[in-house]
Amino acid sequence: MNKLTLLTSSFMLAASFSLFSLPIAAQELTAADRERIEARKNAKTTLPGERIGRVITKALEFYNDEKLDEAIAVLLDARPSGDFDTAFLNRFLGNIYAFKDVNQAIKHLDMAVKPDVLGFGDQSAALKLLADLQIQEGQFRAAIESYRRWMRFTGENDPDAYLRIANAHYQMGEFDKVVPAADNAIRFSKEPNKNHYMIKMGALYESRRYPQTVAVVETMVQLFPEEKTYWVYLGNFYTLVEDYSKSLSAFQIAYSQGFLDKESDFRALGQMYANNNIPYKAASIYEKYMKSGVIKKDRTMLAAIASNYQAAREFAKAAEYYGELAKLTNEADAYRRQGMALMSIQRYPAAITAFEAALSRDADRPGSIHLSILEAYFYQGKLKEAYAALQNAKRDPSTSRQTRSWESYIKDRAKTKGISL
């Protein structure tokens, strides 16, 4: 074990995400405050009594030999007299217990700082360690007060303390108090700190203050442009305020810089192209990363590729992917859509095959599919087959009106060509 040092707690800042507003104002020191702090710093050092001094020396010997239980026993057996000796002893107990029993450490550190009689350095260190241990143990309310006491005592506006206060409020779900604390952390930090912005972003997001969330992330990508996840956050958050143009721009920047690497990233990029009425780019992005294995080949993705190619009037590609969708799902509607795409590029025999596959799978509104088959035969000049499809279409009441106009037209064309129906 190394020299006795202050412990600091480790804590996670959620990259998940709340707010309202208020009361963690940064402390503003008056002249009287500064005078008080300087007087405490410059005060004559007080030493423990001779008896307590011997106890401390003995405890430190045990501690340096890594005999914590013996060190604690020596300190607990001591009988200090006066507030200073008692506080001094409790501070040592708190420091040693910090390695063994955090709850006991908190108890003794609290007793050490309450009388406010320790020297400036010892009181400051004990207050800070107390706050760190409290937040480590999930005693968030107490930790917040201890950090505030420490900053009031030292006169510091410490950005790390404000960050931990923000985190404590976040863990308690007090999102209205997170942002002011985070703002103070940002204000008093010498260099921009990613964690300060992350917790502020999270709090704003949780409180559904989406425009403000966007503004924070816009700042984040300016300060930390190399952080690829921030660009993805920005693209996603723009969608929350329905600014799809800026969302696409953010994703395009991230893509061009090689910042996108997950399936969800490429799906989002494709969706933004689609939302901005650029279906060909949407389909090609989906297709590229599905073929490479980054995006899972499933019903949703095949449908997205096919429909975007259809919207881009790339009917051959649309037909290809509707065909893959049909094989995967065996759904009548996929075959019907494949047939319609094939009709658009005048691949009538293949279209008929797809339509018949749809009918064999109990497609909805079969009359409309028979009408599509009718058209495919008609445009090939196969009037007898077209007329047979017409008879099938008649059986569906939903298409009976359309069949009447087609029937007279086919009969007239057959009569002109001398074809017996």
XYZ file of C-alpha atoms in Angstrom:
421
model
C 0.000 0.000 0.000
C 1.287 3.469 -0.775
C 1.293 6.547 1.410
C -2.049 7.530 2.870
C -3.780 9.631 0.267
C -7.188 11.074 -0.383
C -9.471 8.640 -2.081
C -11.510 9.695 -5.038
C -14.578 7.838 -6.151
C -15.074 6.700 -9.695
C -18.462 7.252 -11.166
C -20.127 6.791 -14.503
C -21.559 9.639 -16.503
C -24.615 8.320 -18.370
C -24.497 8.759 -22.195
C -28.097 8.235 -21.812
C -30.135 11.217 -20.732
C -33.231 15.354 -18.032
C -33.961 19.071 -16.887
C -35.850 22.091 -15.534
C -33.526 24.686 -13.889
C -31.926 26.132 -10.727
C -30.198 26.269 -7.549
C -26.519 25.533 -7.870
C -25.142 28.991 -8.263
C -21.398 29.339 -8.297
C -20.133 30.856 -5.095
C -19.049 34.464 -5.334
C -16.497 35.326 -2.664
C -16.750 38.592 -0.806
C -13.731 40.400 0.579
C -14.688 39.083 4.015
C -14.753 35.529 2.671
C -11.295 35.883 1.186
C -9.980 37.394 4.398
C -11.429 34.517 6.423
C -9.938 31.891 4.126
C -6.508 33.523 4.094
C -6.561 33.814 7.876
C -7.356 30.108 8.194
C -4.596 29.196 5.737
C -2.042 31.309 7.556
C -3.081 30.373 11.088
C -0.445 28.863 13.339
C -0.318 25.105 12.983
C -1.946 23.302 15.887
C -0.435 19.989 16.944
C -2.157 17.209 18.877
C -1.231 16.648 22.519
C 1.785 14.541 23.356
C -0.279 11.466 24.275
C -2.345 11.554 21.087
C 0.826 12.263 19.102
C 2.333 9.006 20.386
C -0.867 7.143 19.447
C -0.786 8.563 15.918
C 2.878 7.631 15.521
C 2.187 4.060 16.630
C -0.828 3.794 14.283
C 1.259 5.038 11.362
C 3.871 2.367 12.067
C 1.193 -0.317 11.825
C -0.235 1.335 8.746
C 3.112 1.445 6.975
C 3.492 -2.293 7.732
C 0.052 -2.793 6.136
C -1.454 -3.811 9.484
C -4.662 -1.871 9.200
C -6.587 -3.677 11.937
C -3.808 -3.008 14.455
C -3.593 0.641 13.406
C -7.353 1.056 13.816
C -7.321 -0.694 17.203
C -4.615 1.648 18.501
C -6.589 4.704 17.402
C -9.867 3.430 18.821
C -8.242 2.773 22.195
C -7.009 6.331 22.452
C -8.723 8.696 24.839
C -8.397 12.158 23.320
C -9.152 15.262 25.306
C -10.494 18.377 23.633
C -12.111 19.012 20.296
C -8.898 19.315 18.308
C -7.354 16.032 19.438
C -10.683 14.247 18.901
C -11.067 15.672 15.380
C -7.410 14.922 14.568
C -7.833 11.315 15.713
C -11.096 10.876 13.791
C -9.467 12.154 10.608
C -6.773 9.459 10.860
C -9.376 6.824 11.583
C -11.401 7.972 8.568
C -8.375 7.819 6.285
C -7.425 4.306 7.351
C -11.013 3.003 7.375
C -11.306 4.252 3.784
C -9.212 1.239 2.756
C -11.299 -1.219 4.759
C -14.787 -0.073 5.755
C -16.141 2.916 3.840
C -19.167 3.417 6.082
C -16.916 3.669 9.144
C -14.651 6.011 7.206
C -17.603 8.282 6.441
C -18.680 8.195 10.094
C -15.277 9.231 11.445
C -14.565 11.820 8.766
C -17.934 13.415 9.480
C -17.036 13.600 13.171
C -13.629 15.034 12.237
C -14.969 17.946 10.188
C -18.006 18.931 12.228
C -16.172 20.907 14.950
C -14.243 22.811 12.219
C -11.094 22.929 14.344
C -8.530 21.195 12.140
C -5.871 23.111 10.302
C -6.749 24.397 6.850
C -5.083 21.563 4.930
C -6.443 18.800 7.161
C -9.986 20.197 7.234
C -9.978 20.657 3.453
C -8.638 17.140 2.814
C -11.122 15.547 5.224
C -14.098 17.381 3.682
C -13.054 16.360 0.172
C -12.462 12.710 1.092
C -15.794 12.615 2.933
C -17.620 13.859 -0.177
C -15.799 11.414 -2.452
C -16.642 8.451 -0.221
C -20.264 9.516 0.133
C -20.759 9.697 -3.623
C -18.993 6.357 -4.003
C -21.468 4.800 -1.582
C -24.476 6.337 -3.310
C -25.103 8.833 -0.505
C -25.752 11.472 -3.104
C -27.618 14.042 -1.009
C -24.931 14.027 1.670
C -22.178 14.124 -0.962
C -23.654 17.225 -2.570
C -23.653 19.048 0.756
C -20.090 17.891 1.532
C -18.789 19.136 -1.813
C -20.497 22.462 -1.217
C -19.009 22.684 2.290
C -15.571 21.906 0.877
C -15.846 24.623 -1.767
C -17.171 27.161 0.751
C -14.322 26.304 3.121
C -11.548 26.520 0.519
C -13.091 29.341 -1.518
C -12.625 27.275 -4.672
C -15.068 26.884 -7.517
C -13.784 23.456 -8.386
C -14.989 22.082 -11.751
C -14.575 18.460 -10.677
C -16.679 19.055 -7.577
C -19.392 20.690 -9.679
C -19.273 17.719 -12.057
C -19.724 15.316 -9.155
C -22.585 17.407 -7.809
C -24.172 17.262 -11.258
C -23.689 13.503 -11.335
C -25.215 13.102 -7.884
C -28.322 15.013 -8.948
C -28.428 12.940 -12.155
C -28.297 9.674 -10.212
C -31.195 10.880 -8.042
C -33.210 11.875 -11.100
C -33.088 15.557 -10.157
C -32.461 16.619 -13.698
C -33.550 20.203 -13.078
C -30.444 20.642 -10.921
C -27.973 18.876 -13.200
C -27.549 21.585 -15.834
C -26.655 24.488 -13.472
C -23.986 22.326 -11.838
C -22.671 21.225 -15.226
C -22.607 24.847 -16.370
C -20.461 25.723 -13.361
C -18.119 22.848 -14.159
C -17.802 24.223 -17.701
C -17.395 27.785 -16.482
C -14.557 27.059 -14.053
C -12.673 24.439 -16.039
C -9.398 25.676 -17.516
C -9.794 23.420 -20.544
C -12.981 22.031 -22.136
C -13.904 18.726 -20.515
C -15.981 16.184 -22.419
C -17.678 14.879 -19.279
C -19.090 18.305 -18.439
C -20.858 18.513 -21.776
C -21.940 14.887 -21.777
C -23.820 15.125 -18.499
C -25.403 18.410 -19.545
C -26.484 16.851 -22.839
C -27.945 13.882 -20.990
C -29.915 16.024 -18.582
C -31.373 18.155 -21.335
C -32.293 15.104 -23.362
C -34.048 13.446 -20.426
C -36.122 16.563 -19.846
C -37.070 16.603 -23.549
C -35.551 20.022 -24.084
C -34.454 18.971 -27.531
C -33.495 22.336 -29.053
C -31.174 22.978 -26.100
C -29.813 19.436 -26.400
C -28.960 20.128 -30.036
C -27.223 23.373 -29.085
C -25.011 21.573 -26.557
C -24.008 18.886 -29.033
C -23.279 21.524 -31.673
C -20.796 22.969 -29.190
C -19.400 19.502 -28.467
C -18.566 18.759 -32.107
C -16.828 22.129 -32.374
C -14.751 21.546 -29.255
C -14.095 17.843 -29.823
C -14.391 17.269 -33.579
C -12.449 14.018 -33.358
C -15.097 12.377 -31.158
C -17.042 10.328 -33.675
C -19.946 9.516 -31.355
C -20.721 13.217 -30.930
C -21.412 13.543 -34.664
C -23.776 10.589 -34.457
C -25.491 12.180 -31.433
C -25.852 15.411 -33.384
C -27.363 13.686 -36.400
C -29.833 11.804 -34.224
C -30.785 14.831 -32.131
C -31.491 16.924 -35.217
C -34.194 14.389 -36.044
C -35.846 15.133 -32.689
C -36.409 18.709 -33.832
C -37.296 17.458 -37.334
C -34.363 19.229 -38.958
C -33.643 16.432 -41.391
C -31.398 18.525 -43.624
C -28.975 19.262 -40.783
C -29.256 15.688 -39.580
C -28.138 14.465 -42.990
C -25.276 16.976 -43.031
C -24.046 15.739 -39.655
C -24.187 12.119 -40.771
C -22.465 12.951 -44.054
C -19.593 14.619 -42.193
C -19.321 11.640 -39.874
C -19.383 9.260 -42.842
C -16.743 11.170 -44.798
C -14.463 11.161 -41.742
C -14.889 7.417 -41.214
C -16.703 7.938 -37.929
C -19.591 5.574 -38.713
C -18.911 1.943 -37.912
C -22.030 0.394 -36.405
C -25.119 -1.014 -38.074
C -27.283 1.618 -36.401
C -25.047 4.377 -37.810
C -25.423 3.244 -41.407
C -29.133 2.617 -40.999
C -29.498 6.178 -39.671
C -27.479 7.589 -42.581
C -29.671 5.766 -45.077
C -32.807 6.932 -43.325
C -31.627 10.538 -43.479
C -31.087 10.262 -47.249
C -34.619 8.876 -47.516
C -36.044 11.636 -45.292
C -34.372 14.217 -47.510
C -35.867 12.703 -50.662
C -32.610 11.212 -51.922
C -33.824 7.626 -52.261
C -31.049 6.397 -54.532
C -28.376 7.263 -51.958
C -30.482 5.686 -49.224
C -30.823 2.456 -51.151
C -27.167 2.324 -52.186
C -25.925 2.897 -48.615
C -28.211 0.168 -47.316
C -27.181 -2.153 -50.142
C -23.440 -1.560 -49.682
C -23.385 -2.258 -45.973
C -25.823 -5.126 -46.148
C -23.609 -6.834 -48.716
C -20.551 -6.208 -46.555
C -22.297 -7.780 -43.569
C -22.385 -4.664 -41.396
C -26.155 -4.347 -41.788
C -28.184 -7.468 -41.151
C -30.036 -8.823 -44.127
C -33.599 -9.024 -42.917
C -37.142 -8.254 -43.962
C -36.960 -4.593 -42.949
C -33.708 -3.895 -44.777
C -34.682 -5.689 -47.995
C -37.956 -3.760 -48.044
C -36.115 -0.467 -47.442
C -33.654 -1.098 -50.282
C -36.394 -2.154 -52.674
C -38.749 0.729 -51.859
C -35.990 3.336 -52.104
C -34.816 2.003 -55.454
C -38.462 2.068 -56.537
C -38.743 5.717 -55.451
C -35.529 6.464 -57.356
C -37.085 4.846 -60.446
C -34.375 2.193 -60.458
C -36.995 -0.426 -61.223
C -34.633 -3.270 -62.117
C -32.888 -2.962 -58.741
C -36.229 -2.595 -57.005
C -37.468 -5.792 -58.672
C -34.274 -7.587 -57.628
C -34.705 -6.732 -53.977
C -38.455 -7.308 -53.927
C -37.581 -10.742 -55.286
C -35.124 -11.327 -52.430
C -37.746 -10.125 -49.986
C -40.270 -12.528 -51.488
C -37.870 -15.472 -51.141
C -37.120 -14.545 -47.548
C -40.689 -13.977 -46.420
C -42.782 -15.922 -48.930
C -45.255 -13.036 -48.732
C -47.715 -12.376 -51.502
C -47.253 -8.612 -51.336
C -43.510 -8.881 -51.986
C -44.210 -10.852 -55.169
C -46.863 -8.305 -56.174
C -44.428 -5.416 -55.700
C -41.790 -7.288 -57.662
C -44.265 -7.722 -60.465
C -45.113 -3.999 -60.511
C -41.419 -3.066 -60.688
C -40.910 -5.491 -63.573
C -43.893 -4.011 -65.368
C -42.228 -0.593 -65.177
C -39.287 -1.861 -67.243
C -41.533 -3.866 -69.576
C -40.305 -7.267 -68.439
C -43.769 -8.631 -68.871
C -43.196 -12.411 -68.731
C -41.188 -12.078 -65.493
C -43.869 -9.754 -64.125
C -46.581 -12.309 -64.843
C -44.568 -14.980 -63.035
C -44.296 -12.719 -59.980
C -48.028 -11.876 -60.080
C -48.956 -15.539 -60.289
C -46.700 -16.261 -57.320
C -48.580 -13.577 -55.397
C -51.957 -15.095 -56.311
C -50.820 -18.563 -55.257
C -50.100 -17.162 -51.801
C -53.623 -15.803 -51.243
C -52.845 -12.187 -52.031
C -55.221 -9.473 -50.880
C -57.383 -7.925 -53.636
C -56.657 -10.596 -56.236
C -58.733 -8.690 -58.798
C -56.118 -5.923 -59.026
C -53.378 -8.507 -59.586
C -55.405 -10.157 -62.362
C -55.744 -6.705 -63.932
C -51.952 -6.323 -63.794
C -51.588 -9.711 -65.481
C -54.122 -8.567 -68.066
C -51.974 -5.510 -68.824
C -48.795 -7.577 -69.066
C -50.400 -9.896 -71.639
C -52.052 -7.020 -73.481
C -48.783 -5.114 -73.947
C -47.264 -8.261 -75.380
C -50.138 -8.483 -77.838
C -51.444 -11.683 -76.242
C -55.109 -10.778 -76.354
C -56.519 -14.241 -75.610
C -54.439 -14.499 -72.429
C -55.350 -10.919 -71.531
C -59.047 -11.756 -71.995
C -58.688 -14.825 -69.749
C -57.102 -12.655 -67.052
C -60.003 -10.263 -67.481
C -62.476 -13.015 -66.630
C -60.544 -13.746 -63.438
C -60.536 -10.056 -62.522
C -64.343 -9.937 -62.920
C -64.734 -12.282 -59.958
C -63.451 -9.582 -57.624
C -66.192 -6.963 -57.001
C -63.557 -4.321 -56.235
C -62.313 -4.377 -59.841
C -65.559 -5.004 -61.702
C -65.855 -1.400 -62.919
C -62.326 -1.403 -64.356
C -62.921 -4.706 -66.140
C -65.845 -3.253 -68.111
C -63.686 -0.678 -69.878
C -60.926 -3.210 -70.483
C -63.379 -5.777 -71.876
C -64.680 -3.533 -74.646
C -61.178 -2.376 -75.465
C -59.782 -5.919 -75.742
C -62.739 -7.066 -77.836
C -62.310 -4.155 -80.231
C -58.592 -4.809 -80.567
C -59.162 -8.541 -81.134
C -61.822 -7.833 -83.785
C -59.453 -5.476 -85.584
C -56.733 -8.105 -85.602
C -59.105 -10.946 -86.485
C -58.453 -12.799 -83.266
C -61.181 -15.012 -81.839
C -61.476 -14.673 -78.078
